[in-house]
Short mmCIF file of C-alpha atoms and ligand atoms in Angstrom, two decimals:
data_model
loop_
_atom_site.label_atom_id
_atom_site.label_comp_id
_atom_site.label_asym_id
_atom_site.label_seq_id
_atom_site.Cartn_x
_atom_site.Cartn_y
_atom_site.Cartn_z
CA MET Z 1 -10.77 11.63 15.22
CA ILE Z 2 -7.00 11.85 15.36
CA SER Z 3 -5.88 15.24 16.62
CA ILE Z 4 -3.10 17.24 15.01
CA LYS Z 5 -1.36 19.30 17.66
CA SER Z 6 -0.60 22.97 17.19
CA GLU Z 7 2.86 24.38 17.94
CA ARG Z 8 1.55 25.64 21.30
CA GLU Z 9 0.17 22.21 22.21
CA ILE Z 10 3.43 20.56 21.18
CA GLU Z 11 5.34 22.94 23.44
CA LEU Z 12 3.17 21.89 26.40
CA MET Z 13 3.66 18.20 25.55
CA ARG Z 14 7.42 18.78 25.33
CA TYR Z 15 7.42 20.11 28.86
CA ALA Z 16 5.22 17.29 30.18
CA GLY Z 17 7.48 14.80 28.41
CA HIS Z 18 10.62 16.40 29.76
CA ILE Z 19 9.38 16.20 33.35
CA ASN Z 20 8.36 12.60 32.69
CA TYR Z 21 11.93 11.88 31.54
CA LEU Z 22 13.46 13.67 34.54
CA ALA Z 23 11.15 11.82 36.96
CA HIS Z 24 12.32 8.51 35.45
CA GLU Z 25 15.93 9.67 35.94
CA GLU Z 26 15.18 10.54 39.57
CA LEU Z 27 13.54 7.17 40.18
CA LYS Z 28 16.48 5.34 38.59
CA LYS Z 29 18.67 6.40 41.53
CA HIS Z 30 16.37 4.59 43.96
CA ILE Z 31 15.51 1.40 42.08
CA LYS Z 32 17.57 -1.08 44.08
CA PRO Z 33 17.11 -4.02 46.44
CA GLY Z 34 15.27 -3.06 49.62
CA THR Z 35 13.35 -0.09 48.19
CA THR Z 36 9.59 -0.56 48.41
CA THR Z 37 7.45 0.21 45.42
CA GLU Z 38 5.49 2.78 47.45
CA GLN Z 39 8.73 4.63 48.22
CA LEU Z 40 9.22 4.94 44.45
CA ASP Z 41 5.67 6.17 44.08
CA LYS Z 42 6.25 8.92 46.64
CA ILE Z 43 9.50 10.02 44.97
CA ALA Z 44 7.71 10.30 41.63
CA TYR Z 45 4.70 12.11 43.11
CA ASP Z 46 6.87 14.69 44.89
CA PHE Z 47 9.08 15.24 41.84
CA ILE Z 48 6.19 15.72 39.43
CA ILE Z 49 4.30 18.10 41.74
CA LYS Z 50 7.47 20.12 42.39
CA HIS Z 51 7.71 20.74 38.65
CA GLU Z 52 4.15 22.06 38.41
CA CYS Z 53 2.84 18.96 36.68
CA VAL Z 54 0.19 16.39 37.56
CA PRO Z 55 0.91 12.68 38.11
CA SER Z 56 -2.05 11.74 35.95
CA CYS Z 57 -2.16 7.99 36.65
CA LEU Z 58 -3.29 8.98 40.16
CA GLY Z 59 -7.06 8.64 40.12
CA TYR Z 60 -7.20 7.64 36.45
CA GLU Z 61 -10.22 5.33 36.28
CA GLY Z 62 -9.64 4.83 40.00
CA PHE Z 63 -5.95 3.86 39.81
CA PRO Z 64 -4.74 4.55 43.38
CA LYS Z 65 -1.11 5.63 42.82
CA SER Z 66 1.02 7.98 40.72
CA ILE Z 67 3.11 5.33 38.96
CA CYS Z 68 2.75 1.71 37.87
CA VAL Z 69 5.47 -0.63 39.13
CA SER Z 70 5.25 -4.07 37.56
CA ILE Z 71 7.70 -6.76 38.67
CA ASN Z 72 8.73 -9.96 36.85
CA ASP Z 73 5.61 -11.68 35.43
CA GLU Z 74 3.59 -8.48 35.98
CA VAL Z 75 3.28 -6.81 32.59
CA VAL Z 76 1.64 -3.47 33.43
CA HIS Z 77 -0.41 -1.57 36.04
CA GLY Z 78 1.31 -2.94 39.15
CA ILE Z 79 0.14 -0.93 42.16
CA PRO Z 80 2.88 0.41 44.45
CA GLY Z 81 2.77 -0.97 48.00
CA LYS Z 82 4.91 -2.65 50.64
CA ARG Z 83 6.67 -5.01 48.21
CA LYS Z 84 10.45 -4.63 48.25
CA ILE Z 85 12.56 -4.79 45.13
CA LYS Z 86 15.06 -7.63 45.30
CA ASN Z 87 18.12 -8.91 43.53
CA GLY Z 88 17.19 -10.77 40.33
CA ASP Z 89 13.93 -8.89 39.74
CA ILE Z 90 13.05 -7.06 36.57
CA VAL Z 91 11.09 -3.92 37.41
CA SER Z 92 8.96 -1.95 34.93
CA ILE Z 93 8.10 1.64 35.79
CA ASP Z 94 5.35 3.30 33.74
CA PHE Z 95 3.59 6.59 34.34
CA CYS Z 96 2.01 9.65 32.81
CA VAL Z 97 2.77 13.31 33.54
CA ARG Z 98 0.34 16.08 32.61
CA TYR Z 99 1.19 19.77 32.13
CA LYS Z 100 -1.53 22.37 31.54
CA GLY Z 101 -3.85 19.65 30.28
CA TYR Z 102 -1.34 17.81 28.08
CA GLU Z 103 -0.15 14.27 28.73
CA SER Z 104 3.08 12.35 28.36
CA ASP Z 105 3.52 8.61 28.89
CA SER Z 106 6.76 6.65 29.22
CA ALA Z 107 7.95 3.30 30.58
CA ARG Z 108 11.27 1.58 31.26
CA THR Z 109 12.27 -1.84 32.58
CA TYR Z 110 15.24 -2.21 34.95
CA ILE Z 111 17.29 -5.31 35.74
CA ILE Z 112 18.12 -5.55 39.46
CA GLY Z 113 21.48 -7.17 40.13
CA ASN Z 114 22.13 -10.54 38.56
CA VAL Z 115 19.84 -12.24 36.09
CA ASN Z 116 20.53 -14.96 33.56
CA PRO Z 117 21.46 -14.01 29.98
CA GLU Z 118 18.02 -14.92 28.68
CA VAL Z 119 16.43 -12.33 30.97
CA GLU Z 120 19.02 -9.74 30.04
CA ALA Z 121 18.20 -10.36 26.38
CA LEU Z 122 14.46 -9.96 27.06
CA VAL Z 123 15.00 -6.51 28.53
CA GLU Z 124 17.58 -5.38 25.97
CA ASN Z 125 15.49 -6.60 23.04
CA THR Z 126 12.30 -4.97 24.32
CA LYS Z 127 14.22 -1.70 24.46
CA LYS Z 128 15.48 -2.32 20.92
CA ALA Z 129 11.95 -3.19 19.76
CA LEU Z 130 10.85 0.29 20.86
CA GLN Z 131 13.78 1.86 18.97
CA ILE Z 132 12.85 -0.11 15.87
CA GLY Z 133 9.22 0.99 16.15
CA LEU Z 134 10.31 4.60 16.58
CA SER Z 135 12.66 4.42 13.61
CA LYS Z 136 9.68 3.79 11.32
CA VAL Z 137 7.80 6.92 12.38
CA LYS Z 138 7.45 9.70 9.83
CA SER Z 139 4.82 11.50 7.84
CA GLY Z 140 3.20 9.22 5.24
CA VAL Z 141 3.99 5.94 7.01
CA LYS Z 142 1.13 3.74 8.22
CA ILE Z 143 0.56 2.52 11.77
CA GLY Z 144 0.87 -1.08 10.55
CA ASP Z 145 4.43 -0.37 9.43
CA ILE Z 146 5.39 0.40 13.03
CA SER Z 147 3.43 -2.57 14.38
CA HIS Z 148 4.92 -5.00 11.90
CA ALA Z 149 8.50 -3.88 12.50
CA ILE Z 150 8.15 -4.40 16.26
CA GLU Z 151 6.53 -7.82 15.87
CA GLU Z 152 9.05 -9.04 13.30
CA PHE Z 153 11.98 -8.04 15.52
CA ALA Z 154 10.45 -9.61 18.65
CA HIS Z 155 9.80 -12.90 16.90
CA LYS Z 156 13.28 -12.93 15.41
CA LYS Z 157 14.58 -12.73 18.99
CA GLY Z 158 12.29 -15.55 20.14
CA LEU Z 159 10.06 -13.29 22.23
CA SER Z 160 6.27 -13.11 22.36
CA VAL Z 161 4.32 -9.92 21.77
CA VAL Z 162 1.50 -9.10 24.20
CA GLU Z 163 -1.52 -8.41 22.02
CA ASP Z 164 -4.15 -7.47 24.59
CA LEU Z 165 -2.44 -4.14 25.35
CA VAL Z 166 -1.42 -1.60 22.73
CA GLY Z 167 0.20 1.78 22.28
CA HIS Z 168 -2.03 4.78 21.59
CA GLY Z 169 -2.45 8.33 20.49
CA ILE Z 170 -1.99 10.85 23.30
CA GLY Z 171 -2.71 14.54 23.89
CA THR Z 172 -5.28 16.10 26.19
CA ASN Z 173 -6.20 12.50 27.00
CA MET Z 174 -3.81 9.75 28.07
CA HIS Z 175 -5.38 7.40 25.55
CA GLU Z 176 -6.52 8.75 22.20
CA GLU Z 177 -6.94 7.39 18.72
CA PRO Z 178 -5.27 5.63 17.02
CA ASP Z 179 -4.33 2.31 18.62
CA VAL Z 180 -0.68 1.44 18.01
CA PRO Z 181 -0.49 -2.37 18.25
CA ASN Z 182 2.86 -4.12 18.57
CA PHE Z 183 1.84 -6.61 15.90
CA GLY Z 184 0.27 -6.30 12.47
CA LYS Z 185 0.70 -5.98 8.74
CA GLU Z 186 2.76 -3.46 6.84
CA GLY Z 187 0.77 -0.99 4.77
CA THR Z 188 -2.34 -1.18 6.97
CA GLY Z 189 -3.95 1.33 9.30
CA ILE Z 190 -4.08 5.10 9.28
CA VAL Z 191 -1.44 7.29 7.65
CA LEU Z 192 0.77 9.32 10.00
CA LYS Z 193 0.76 13.08 9.62
CA PRO Z 194 2.97 15.78 11.12
CA GLY Z 195 1.59 16.95 14.47
CA MET Z 196 0.21 13.58 15.54
CA THR Z 197 1.50 12.39 18.91
CA LEU Z 198 1.77 8.69 19.75
CA SER Z 199 2.82 6.52 22.66
CA ILE Z 200 4.63 3.47 21.34
CA GLU Z 201 5.04 0.73 23.91
CA PRO Z 202 6.14 -2.82 23.15
CA MET Z 203 5.42 -5.36 25.89
CA LEU Z 204 7.34 -8.58 25.25
CA THR Z 205 7.54 -11.85 27.16
CA LEU Z 206 9.89 -14.81 27.48
CA GLY Z 207 6.95 -17.22 27.31
CA ARG Z 208 3.53 -17.03 25.75
CA LYS Z 209 1.69 -13.87 24.76
CA GLU Z 210 -1.47 -14.37 26.84
CA VAL Z 211 -2.05 -12.04 29.80
CA CYS Z 212 -4.73 -11.79 32.49
CA LEU Z 213 -5.79 -9.99 35.66
CA THR Z 214 -4.97 -11.61 39.00
CA ASP Z 215 -7.51 -12.06 41.81
CA GLN Z 216 -5.58 -9.49 43.92
CA ASP Z 217 -7.06 -6.33 42.36
CA ASP Z 218 -8.59 -4.96 39.18
CA TRP Z 219 -5.36 -3.56 37.86
CA VAL Z 220 -2.21 -5.61 37.66
CA ILE Z 221 -1.92 -7.60 34.46
CA VAL Z 222 0.33 -10.67 34.52
CA THR Z 223 1.42 -13.24 31.97
CA GLU Z 224 -0.83 -16.29 32.11
CA ASP Z 225 2.13 -18.67 32.07
CA GLU Z 226 4.00 -16.57 34.70
CA SER Z 227 6.83 -15.86 32.27
CA LEU Z 228 8.79 -12.62 32.63
CA ALA Z 229 7.69 -9.51 30.73
CA ALA Z 230 9.44 -6.26 29.80
CA HIS Z 231 7.99 -2.90 28.71
CA PHE Z 232 9.48 0.25 27.18
CA GLU Z 233 7.50 3.28 26.07
CA HIS Z 234 8.08 6.73 24.63
CA THR Z 235 5.72 9.50 23.60
CA VAL Z 236 6.67 10.85 20.17
CA LEU Z 237 5.71 13.62 17.80
CA VAL Z 238 5.36 12.75 14.11
CA THR Z 239 7.29 15.19 11.93
CA GLU Z 240 7.71 15.61 8.17
CA GLU Z 241 11.09 13.90 8.17
CA GLY Z 242 10.65 11.51 11.09
CA TYR Z 243 9.90 11.91 14.74
CA GLU Z 244 10.80 13.72 17.91
CA ILE Z 245 10.85 11.80 21.19
CA LEU Z 246 9.01 13.93 23.74
CA THR Z 247 9.90 11.76 26.74
CA GLY Z 248 13.61 11.53 25.95
CA GLU Z 249 16.66 13.40 27.15
N1 MF3 D 301 1.12 3.94 30.46
C1 MF3 D 301 -0.05 3.39 31.05
C2 MF3 D 301 -1.08 3.07 29.99
O1 MF3 D 301 -0.97 3.54 28.87
C3 MF3 D 301 -0.53 4.34 32.05
C4 MF3 D 301 -1.59 3.80 32.87
S1 MF3 D 301 -1.97 4.86 34.14
C5 MF3 D 301 -3.03 3.95 35.06
O2 MF3 D 301 -1.99 2.29 30.22
F1 MF3 D 301 -3.62 4.76 35.81
F2 MF3 D 301 -3.89 3.30 34.30
F3 MF3 D 301 -2.34 3.08 35.72
CO1 CO D 302 0.81 4.08 27.37
#
């Protein structure tokens, strides 16, 4: 069942999304060489709690921290720890914020210092892929229209689309129906209706699309060929005319 949110529920998701956005903005100030990923985790935890929200990744299916920090060939679900950010890294930050039972989910990838133009293009084009996916969203459109637009753009830019991880509906649960794949055919899948809320999240790589777990833990997902990966995500509300980003400015 795909839930249609009431105006009251949307209001709660707006607040959760706004705090998610502001927490990303706070983190941005600290994402630089020498900062450890657990320092970032603490900053996010404190910020989210201070704003009367819950860092809902913490404890989700046993995830041990409040945010996911995934560096270079890590695609998602990196666990904050002693690792220091360094010049030349690309760092993806992904987390959920809950307010009065309602979730928001957003991710960004940062370039640290100097990287080659190919890496810059990976990050820029993953961000654009999200914008292109978002631009398709409106009442009456099908999920496959979003998926196809993201895939077509990624391939045009010579990037691979991770297929093992997908975007999702969101609401009282972090992951709800429907799946929102970053690949697929136009005109397929469920029809979007006003009041649906989705997390759209392209994950693109410079190499091949295959990903796997490491033997370090049960969480971090890396590219099999160790190529770099980028990830951008917003939570959006479907409206009659288009969409409203809930995790934006
Ligand atoms: N945005 C991530 C996702 O959709 C959030 C994961 S929280 C975690 O999978 F607890 F699983 F890390
Ligand atoms: Co998500």
